[in-house]
XYZ file of C-alpha atoms in Angstrom:
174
model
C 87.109 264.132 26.329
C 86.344 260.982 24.364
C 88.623 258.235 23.194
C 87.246 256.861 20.684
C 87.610 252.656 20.095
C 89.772 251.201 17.999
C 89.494 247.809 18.685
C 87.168 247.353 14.953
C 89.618 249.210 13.249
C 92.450 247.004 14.793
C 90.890 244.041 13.894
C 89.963 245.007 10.666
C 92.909 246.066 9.614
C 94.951 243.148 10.791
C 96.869 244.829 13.733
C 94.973 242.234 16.618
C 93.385 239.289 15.647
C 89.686 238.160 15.945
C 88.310 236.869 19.691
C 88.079 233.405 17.511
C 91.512 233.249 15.891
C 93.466 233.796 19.186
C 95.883 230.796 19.483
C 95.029 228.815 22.304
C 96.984 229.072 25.437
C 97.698 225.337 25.835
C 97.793 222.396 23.184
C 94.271 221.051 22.607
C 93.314 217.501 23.277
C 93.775 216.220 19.764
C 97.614 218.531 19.586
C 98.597 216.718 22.631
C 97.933 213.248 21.426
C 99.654 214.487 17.893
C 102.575 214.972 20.044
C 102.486 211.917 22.305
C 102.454 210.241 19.139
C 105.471 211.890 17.636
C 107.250 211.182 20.678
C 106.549 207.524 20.966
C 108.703 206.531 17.495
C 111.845 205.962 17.518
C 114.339 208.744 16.439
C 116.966 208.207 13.946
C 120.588 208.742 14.435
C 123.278 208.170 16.966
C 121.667 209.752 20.090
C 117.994 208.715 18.505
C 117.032 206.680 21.809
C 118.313 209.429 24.561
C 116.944 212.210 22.364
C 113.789 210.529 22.538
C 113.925 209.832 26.389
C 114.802 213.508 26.717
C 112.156 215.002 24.596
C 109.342 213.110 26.710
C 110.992 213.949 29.645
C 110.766 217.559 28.593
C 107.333 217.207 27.337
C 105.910 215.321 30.829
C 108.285 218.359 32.969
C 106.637 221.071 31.266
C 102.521 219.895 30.515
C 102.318 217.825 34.059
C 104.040 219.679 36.285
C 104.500 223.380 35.142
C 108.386 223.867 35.078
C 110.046 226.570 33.417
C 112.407 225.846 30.666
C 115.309 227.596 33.131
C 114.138 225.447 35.959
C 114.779 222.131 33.886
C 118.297 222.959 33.291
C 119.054 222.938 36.417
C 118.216 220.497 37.833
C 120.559 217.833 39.298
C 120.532 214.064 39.342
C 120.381 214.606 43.502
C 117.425 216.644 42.771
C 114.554 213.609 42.298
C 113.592 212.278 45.343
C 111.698 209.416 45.182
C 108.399 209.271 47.283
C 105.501 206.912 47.919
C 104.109 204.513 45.248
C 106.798 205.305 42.797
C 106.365 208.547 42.882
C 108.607 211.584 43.555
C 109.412 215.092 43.922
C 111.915 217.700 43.708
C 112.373 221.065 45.516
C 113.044 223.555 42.675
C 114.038 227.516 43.051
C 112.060 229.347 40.858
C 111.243 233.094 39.819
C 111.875 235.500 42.416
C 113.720 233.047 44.886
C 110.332 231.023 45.556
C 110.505 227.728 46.667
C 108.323 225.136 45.026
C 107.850 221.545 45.064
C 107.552 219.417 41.607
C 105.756 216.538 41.937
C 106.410 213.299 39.613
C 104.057 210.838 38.640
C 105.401 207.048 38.240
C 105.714 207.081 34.493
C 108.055 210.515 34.872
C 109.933 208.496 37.562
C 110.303 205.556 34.774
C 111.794 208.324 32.421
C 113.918 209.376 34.465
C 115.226 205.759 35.373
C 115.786 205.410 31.527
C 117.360 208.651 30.799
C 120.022 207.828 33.236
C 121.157 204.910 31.519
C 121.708 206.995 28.447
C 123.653 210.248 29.971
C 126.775 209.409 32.493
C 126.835 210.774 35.584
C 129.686 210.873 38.198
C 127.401 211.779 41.405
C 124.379 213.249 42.793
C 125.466 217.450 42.049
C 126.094 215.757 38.011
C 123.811 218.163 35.886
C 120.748 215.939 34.823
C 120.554 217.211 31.721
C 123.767 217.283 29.380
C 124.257 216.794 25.729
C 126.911 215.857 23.122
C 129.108 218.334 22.002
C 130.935 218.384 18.702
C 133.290 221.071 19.540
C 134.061 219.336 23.194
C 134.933 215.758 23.981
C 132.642 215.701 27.069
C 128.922 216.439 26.654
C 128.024 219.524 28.303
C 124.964 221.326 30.241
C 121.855 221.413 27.908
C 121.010 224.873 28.145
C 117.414 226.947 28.061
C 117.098 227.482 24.474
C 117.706 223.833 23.423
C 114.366 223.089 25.397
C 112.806 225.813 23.830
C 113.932 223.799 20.050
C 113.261 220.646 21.291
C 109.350 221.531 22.577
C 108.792 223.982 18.831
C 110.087 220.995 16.833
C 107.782 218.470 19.226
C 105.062 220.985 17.567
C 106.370 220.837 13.813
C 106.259 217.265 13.524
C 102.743 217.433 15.374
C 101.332 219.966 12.662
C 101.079 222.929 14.616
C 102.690 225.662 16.709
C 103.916 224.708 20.456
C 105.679 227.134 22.686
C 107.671 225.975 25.883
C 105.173 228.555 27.610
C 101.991 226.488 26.332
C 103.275 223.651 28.447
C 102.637 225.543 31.506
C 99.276 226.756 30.690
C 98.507 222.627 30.282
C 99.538 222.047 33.679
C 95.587 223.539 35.207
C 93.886 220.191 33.316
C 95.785 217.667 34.915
């Protein structure tokens, strides 16, 4: 028998939203440079400078090369191998056991050369990414969801909606 569609009725009722009101997948031209912008002043506060690393670290992880937010915090400093022409890789394990390899570009590498002066490492296993507690005297493993806060408030102060998941979707244009 015959199902009748309810796509109209959806839409007119407000249940799915119009082909034109979708939100895009992946930040749009003019979002990204609102963000680049936001990330290029200088943060107040204590940790203002390594927060600031950190954030465009994240930023550059997830648009350029496609990482998962789970994939980031684990990473180790022994991870970044450096490569030709300043530029490097790392061998990540992602979803479903897969093997991938991350590649850097020489700004990233730069990052990462500054974000190390900022966050004390013993050796190469030391978590790259670890933040300051104020419930422990060390500073401990940034976990998943303080990427996902860092990348929605990189979106706030750029006027507009960014999900961790949009970075990946930004990787296909570069």
């Amino acid at each position: 028998y015959d199902v009748p569609d309810l796509g109209p009725w959806k839409v007119k009722n407000g249940l799915i939203p119009k082909l034109g009101d979708r939100a895009p997948k992946s930040p749009r031209p003019a979002q990204e440079e609102a963000v680049l912008k936001h990330l290029s002043r200088p943060q107040p506060g204590r940790y203002g400078n390594e927060r600031n690393i950190r954030d465009r670290l994240i930023y550059q992880l997830g648009a350029r090369s496609g990482m998962r937010r789970g994939e980031m915090c684990r990473l180790r400093w022994g991870d970044i191998q450096d490569g030709k022409n300043g530029l490097g890789f790392t061998l990540i394990q992602g979803k479903g056991d897969r093997i991938g390899k991350v590649r850097y570009s020489a700004e990233t590498m730069g990052l990462f050369g500054e974000y190390r002066k900022y966050v004390p490492h013993e050796d190469d296993d030391s978590v790259l990414w670890t933040i300051p507690s104020y419930q422990h005297p060390q500073r401990v493993p940034m976990q998943p969801i303080t990427v996902t806060r860092a990348v929605n408030e990189m979106g706030e102060a750029a006027g507009f909606h960014l999900g961790v998941h949009m970075l990946r979707h930004r990787t296909a244009f570069y």
